[in-house]
């Protein structure tokens, strides 16, 4: 298969530029497209064959559910058993980086939901994504547009690296504003439960619903392989670079001393090492490769840079990556959720 590429300016484009991609979706093909979170790999959510193609292209386990993208709240009633709590959250945060899990209707095939009786739905706010859904006339099932387990794509070149020759077309719409996946909340039961942290925080959710809890499965360090995953990222290792990532947590000075010691040890053994730091701390480290993920004065800069910097480590063929912890602040839980999965739970407290 030859994968086509369409380059679009998300701030100034015409809907006609998406016509080819729309036809592909209608015909059961696969299209990678930008959203405000990461790039998604889209297929017709109500077409079982299209959904199966997504799993095949990504090498994704078939019990890892997909997220259905819609363009208006009214579409919810076609695919989900809408709850009062779900509707309140949808009206408060859509369009935006929030995915809601409802009981599904029969219109949604089990290939899209990983065999579950629930369906995950979100309404993106990215102009290209919204127009693609509207013009294609299909609801788009779309996980992140990467090979399963790899860092999520925040640039079209990341999608090309992973999926060139596996999908029909890639829409290059530049870099997403947020850079980490949506928050996922299960509203299919009597109480709203967070299944994946993200840009929409628990405090923000509680401003709309007083009673919001967090699923214990996402509070652990390692993916939970013995659970039924209602949402992506709960069961399998995600976001991982090829080298071994290790996170060191503690006071800045102690973290720097520990990381410098680990780097020295691995350098002596002949391995290629790198350090992930911030603008404020990068000068504390002694390593040939030191990458700043952003500034602690702006959590958004750290979230937006995370996957790009993990992929940079692959480009440089780094074998051991040592990173500071980024658990503090409003988005800290979301960033660390991704980093801990990328590190397969390798964390040192100092």
Coordinates of C-alpha atoms in Angstrom, one line a residue:
X1 CA 0.0 0.0 0.0
X2 CA 1.2 3.5 -0.8
X3 CA 0.3 6.0 1.9
X4 CA -0.6 9.5 0.6
X5 CA 0.1 12.7 2.5
X6 CA -2.1 15.9 2.5
X7 CA -0.6 19.0 4.1
X8 CA -3.1 21.4 5.5
X9 CA -2.9 24.6 7.5
X10 CA -5.4 24.1 10.3
X11 CA -5.9 27.8 10.8
X12 CA -6.7 28.5 7.1
X13 CA -8.0 25.6 5.0
X14 CA -10.9 24.8 2.7
X15 CA -13.1 21.8 3.3
X16 CA -12.5 20.6 -0.2
X17 CA -8.9 19.8 0.8
X18 CA -10.3 16.9 2.8
X19 CA -12.4 15.4 0.0
X20 CA -10.0 12.5 -0.8
X21 CA -9.7 11.6 2.9
X22 CA -13.5 11.7 3.3
X23 CA -14.0 9.3 0.3
X24 CA -11.4 6.9 1.9
X25 CA -13.3 6.9 5.2
X26 CA -16.6 6.3 3.4
X27 CA -15.1 3.3 1.5
X28 CA -13.8 1.7 4.7
X29 CA -10.2 2.9 4.5
X30 CA -7.9 4.5 7.1
X31 CA -6.9 8.1 7.5
X32 CA -4.5 9.6 10.1
X33 CA -5.5 13.1 11.1
X34 CA -4.5 15.8 13.7
X35 CA -6.5 16.5 16.8
X36 CA -5.8 18.9 19.7
X37 CA -4.4 16.0 21.7
X38 CA -2.4 13.7 19.4
X39 CA -2.7 12.4 15.8
X40 CA -5.5 9.8 15.4
X41 CA -5.8 6.9 13.1
X42 CA -9.4 7.0 11.8
X43 CA -11.8 4.5 10.3
X44 CA -15.6 4.3 10.0
X45 CA -16.6 3.4 13.6
X46 CA -19.8 1.6 12.4
X47 CA -18.0 -0.5 9.8
X48 CA -16.6 -3.7 11.4
X49 CA -14.0 -4.2 8.7
X50 CA -12.7 -0.6 9.0
X51 CA -12.4 -1.1 12.8
X52 CA -10.5 -4.3 12.3
X53 CA -8.2 -2.6 9.8
X54 CA -7.2 -0.1 12.6
X55 CA -6.2 -2.9 14.9
X56 CA -4.2 -4.6 12.2
X57 CA -2.4 -1.4 11.1
X58 CA -1.3 -0.6 14.6
X59 CA -0.6 -4.1 15.8
X60 CA -3.1 -3.3 18.6
X61 CA -4.6 -6.0 20.9
X62 CA -8.2 -6.6 19.8
X63 CA -9.5 -6.1 23.4
X64 CA -8.2 -2.6 23.6
X65 CA -11.2 -0.4 22.8
X66 CA -11.2 2.4 20.2
X67 CA -12.6 6.0 20.8
X68 CA -15.4 7.1 18.5
X69 CA -15.1 10.8 17.4
X70 CA -18.2 12.8 16.7
X71 CA -18.9 16.4 15.6
X72 CA -22.1 17.2 17.6
X73 CA -23.7 16.2 20.9
X74 CA -26.8 15.0 19.1
X75 CA -24.7 12.2 17.5
X76 CA -24.3 10.6 20.9
X77 CA -27.9 9.3 20.8
X78 CA -27.1 7.3 17.7
X79 CA -24.4 5.3 19.3
X80 CA -24.8 5.5 23.1
X81 CA -27.2 5.1 26.0
X82 CA -26.8 8.7 27.2
X83 CA -26.7 9.3 31.0
X84 CA -27.5 12.5 32.9
X85 CA -23.9 12.7 34.2
X86 CA -22.5 12.1 30.7
X87 CA -24.6 14.8 29.2
X88 CA -23.6 17.3 31.8
X89 CA -19.9 16.6 31.2
X90 CA -20.4 16.7 27.4
X91 CA -22.1 20.1 27.5
X92 CA -19.4 21.4 29.9
X93 CA -16.2 20.2 28.0
X94 CA -17.1 19.4 24.4
X95 CA -15.7 20.1 22.0
X96 CA -12.4 19.3 23.8
X97 CA -10.0 16.7 25.2
X98 CA -12.6 14.6 27.2
X99 CA -13.7 11.1 26.3
X100 CA -16.9 9.7 27.9
X101 CA -17.7 6.0 28.2
X102 CA -21.4 5.0 27.8
X103 CA -23.3 1.8 27.4
X104 CA -23.3 1.3 23.6
X105 CA -26.2 0.9 21.2
X106 CA -26.4 -2.1 18.8
X107 CA -25.3 0.2 16.0
X108 CA -21.7 0.1 17.2
X109 CA -20.0 -3.1 16.3
X110 CA -17.9 -5.1 18.8
X111 CA -14.8 -4.6 16.7
X112 CA -14.9 -0.9 17.6
X113 CA -15.4 -1.5 21.3
X114 CA -13.0 -4.3 21.9
X115 CA -15.9 -6.6 22.5
X116 CA -17.3 -4.5 25.4
X117 CA -20.9 -3.4 25.9
X118 CA -19.6 0.2 26.4
X119 CA -18.4 2.7 23.8
X120 CA -15.9 5.6 24.3
X121 CA -16.9 8.8 22.6
X122 CA -15.3 12.3 22.2
X123 CA -15.9 15.5 20.3
X124 CA -12.5 17.0 19.2
X125 CA -12.1 20.8 19.0
X126 CA -9.4 20.7 16.3
X127 CA -10.8 22.4 13.2
X128 CA -9.4 19.7 10.8
X129 CA -10.8 16.8 12.8
X130 CA -14.2 18.4 13.1
X131 CA -14.5 19.1 9.4
X132 CA -13.3 15.6 8.5
X133 CA -16.1 14.1 10.6
X134 CA -18.7 16.4 9.2
X135 CA -17.7 16.0 5.6
X136 CA -17.1 12.3 5.6
X137 CA -20.6 11.7 7.2
X138 CA -19.2 8.9 9.3
X139 CA -18.4 8.6 13.0
X140 CA -14.6 8.1 13.2
X141 CA -13.1 5.4 15.4
X142 CA -9.6 6.7 16.1
X143 CA -6.9 5.6 18.6
X144 CA -3.5 7.3 18.4
X145 CA -1.8 7.0 15.0
X146 CA 1.2 5.0 16.0
X147 CA 2.3 1.4 16.3
X148 CA 0.9 -0.1 19.4
X149 CA 3.1 0.6 22.5
X150 CA 5.2 3.3 20.8
X151 CA 5.1 7.0 21.9
X152 CA 2.0 8.7 20.6
X153 CA 2.4 10.9 17.5
X154 CA 2.4 14.7 17.9
X155 CA 3.8 15.4 14.4
X156 CA 2.9 13.9 11.0
X157 CA 6.4 12.6 10.6
X158 CA 5.8 10.4 13.7
X159 CA 2.8 8.8 11.9
X160 CA 4.9 8.3 8.7
X161 CA 7.6 6.6 10.7
X162 CA 5.2 4.1 12.2
X163 CA 2.4 3.6 9.7
X164 CA 3.8 4.5 6.2
X165 CA 2.6 1.7 3.9
X166 CA 0.0 0.5 6.4
X167 CA -2.7 3.1 5.9
X168 CA -4.3 5.0 3.0
X169 CA -3.6 8.7 3.8
X170 CA -2.1 11.0 6.4
X171 CA -3.3 14.6 6.9
X172 CA -0.4 16.7 8.0
X173 CA -1.9 19.5 10.1
X174 CA 1.1 20.5 12.2
X175 CA 1.5 19.9 15.9
X176 CA -1.4 19.5 18.4
X177 CA -1.8 22.2 21.1
X178 CA -2.0 19.7 24.0
X179 CA 0.2 16.8 23.1
X180 CA -1.2 14.1 25.5
X181 CA -4.4 12.1 25.0
X182 CA -7.8 13.0 26.3
X183 CA -9.1 12.4 29.8
X184 CA -11.4 9.4 29.9
X185 CA -14.4 9.2 32.2
X186 CA -16.8 6.3 32.6
X187 CA -20.3 7.6 32.9
X188 CA -22.0 4.3 32.1
X189 CA -22.8 3.5 35.7
X190 CA -24.2 5.3 38.8
X191 CA -21.0 7.2 39.4
X192 CA -18.5 9.0 37.2
X193 CA -15.1 7.3 37.2
X194 CA -11.8 8.6 35.7
X195 CA -10.2 5.8 33.6
X196 CA -7.4 7.9 32.2
X197 CA -6.1 11.3 33.4
X198 CA -5.5 14.1 30.9
X199 CA -5.9 17.8 30.2
X200 CA -9.4 17.9 31.8
X201 CA -8.5 17.3 35.5
X202 CA -10.4 15.8 38.3
X203 CA -11.0 19.2 39.9
X204 CA -12.4 20.5 36.6
X205 CA -14.8 17.5 36.4
X206 CA -15.9 18.0 40.0
X207 CA -16.9 21.5 39.2
X208 CA -19.6 19.9 37.1
X209 CA -20.2 16.7 39.0
X210 CA -19.7 16.6 42.8
X211 CA -19.0 12.9 42.9
X212 CA -16.1 11.8 40.6
X213 CA -13.7 9.0 41.5
X214 CA -10.6 7.5 40.0
X215 CA -10.3 3.9 38.9
X216 CA -7.7 2.1 41.1
X217 CA -6.3 0.5 37.9
X218 CA -4.8 3.7 36.7
X219 CA -3.2 4.6 40.1
X220 CA -0.8 1.7 39.8
X221 CA 2.6 2.0 38.1
X222 CA 2.2 -0.9 35.7
X223 CA -0.5 -1.7 33.2
X224 CA -3.1 -4.1 34.6
X225 CA -3.2 -7.1 32.3
X226 CA -5.8 -9.0 34.3
X227 CA -8.5 -6.4 34.0
X228 CA -11.2 -5.7 31.4
X229 CA -10.0 -2.4 30.0
X230 CA -12.9 0.0 29.4
X231 CA -10.4 2.6 28.0
X232 CA -7.2 2.7 26.1
X233 CA -4.0 2.6 28.2
X234 CA -5.4 0.7 31.1
X235 CA -4.2 -2.8 30.2
X236 CA -1.1 -2.7 28.0
X237 CA 2.3 -0.9 28.0
X238 CA 2.1 2.4 26.1
X239 CA 4.2 5.3 25.0
X240 CA 7.5 3.5 25.3
X241 CA 10.8 4.5 23.6
X242 CA 13.1 1.8 22.4
X243 CA 15.7 2.5 25.1
X244 CA 15.1 1.9 28.8
X245 CA 13.5 4.9 30.6
X246 CA 14.0 5.3 34.3
X247 CA 12.4 8.1 36.4
X248 CA 14.2 9.6 39.4
X249 CA 12.0 11.4 42.0
X250 CA 13.0 13.6 44.9
X251 CA 14.6 17.0 45.6
X252 CA 16.3 18.6 42.6
X253 CA 19.8 18.3 44.0
X254 CA 19.4 14.7 45.0
X255 CA 17.8 13.8 41.7
X256 CA 20.7 15.4 39.8
X257 CA 23.3 13.6 41.9
X258 CA 21.6 10.2 41.4
X259 CA 21.1 10.7 37.6
X260 CA 24.7 11.8 37.2
X261 CA 25.8 8.7 39.0
X262 CA 23.6 6.4 36.9
X263 CA 24.8 8.1 33.7
X264 CA 28.5 7.7 34.7
X265 CA 28.0 4.0 35.4
X266 CA 26.3 3.3 32.1
X267 CA 28.8 5.4 30.1
X268 CA 31.6 3.4 31.7
X269 CA 29.9 0.2 30.5
X270 CA 29.8 1.6 27.0
X271 CA 26.1 2.4 26.7
X272 CA 24.6 5.5 25.1
X273 CA 22.8 7.6 27.7
X274 CA 20.6 10.7 27.8
X275 CA 18.9 12.9 30.4
X276 CA 15.4 14.5 30.3
X277 CA 15.5 17.6 32.4
X278 CA 13.8 21.1 32.4
X279 CA 15.0 24.6 31.5
X280 CA 15.5 25.2 35.2
X281 CA 17.7 22.1 35.9
X282 CA 19.4 21.1 32.7
X283 CA 22.7 22.6 33.8
X284 CA 22.9 20.3 36.8
X285 CA 23.6 17.2 34.6
X286 CA 26.7 15.7 33.2
X287 CA 25.8 13.7 30.1
X288 CA 26.5 14.0 26.4
X289 CA 22.8 14.2 25.6
X290 CA 20.7 16.4 27.8
X291 CA 17.2 17.4 26.6
X292 CA 14.9 19.9 28.2
X293 CA 11.3 18.9 28.1
X294 CA 10.2 22.5 28.8
X295 CA 9.8 24.7 31.8
X296 CA 8.2 24.0 35.1
X297 CA 6.6 27.4 34.9
X298 CA 4.4 26.0 32.1
X299 CA 3.0 22.6 32.5
X300 CA 1.6 22.8 29.0
X301 CA 5.1 23.0 27.6
X302 CA 6.0 19.7 29.4
X303 CA 2.9 17.9 28.3
X304 CA 3.2 19.1 24.7
X305 CA 6.9 18.0 24.4
X306 CA 6.7 14.6 26.1
X307 CA 6.1 12.2 23.2
X308 CA 8.3 14.2 20.8
X309 CA 11.3 14.0 23.2
X310 CA 10.8 10.2 23.7
X311 CA 10.9 9.8 19.9
X312 CA 14.0 12.0 19.7
X313 CA 15.7 9.4 22.0
X314 CA 14.9 6.7 19.4
X315 CA 16.4 8.8 16.6
X316 CA 19.6 9.1 18.6
X317 CA 19.5 5.4 19.5
X318 CA 19.8 6.1 23.2
X319 CA 19.9 2.9 25.3
X320 CA 19.3 4.3 28.8
X321 CA 17.2 7.4 29.4
X322 CA 17.1 9.1 32.9
X323 CA 14.4 11.5 33.6
X324 CA 13.3 13.8 36.4
X325 CA 9.8 13.3 37.7
X326 CA 7.0 15.7 36.6
X327 CA 4.2 14.7 39.0
X328 CA 3.6 18.2 40.5
X329 CA 1.0 20.7 39.4
X330 CA -2.4 20.5 37.7
X331 CA -1.3 18.3 34.8
X332 CA 1.3 16.3 36.7
X333 CA -0.9 13.3 37.2
X334 CA -1.5 13.0 33.4
X335 CA 2.1 13.5 32.5
X336 CA 3.3 10.9 35.1
X337 CA 0.7 8.4 34.0
X338 CA 2.2 8.4 30.6
X339 CA 5.8 8.4 31.8
X340 CA 5.4 5.6 34.2
X341 CA 3.9 3.4 31.5
X342 CA 6.7 4.4 29.1
X343 CA 9.2 3.5 31.8
X344 CA 7.4 0.2 32.6
X345 CA 7.3 1.2 36.3
X346 CA 11.0 1.9 36.6
X347 CA 11.2 4.7 39.2
X348 CA 13.7 5.5 41.9
X349 CA 12.9 7.6 45.0
X350 CA 15.9 9.6 46.4

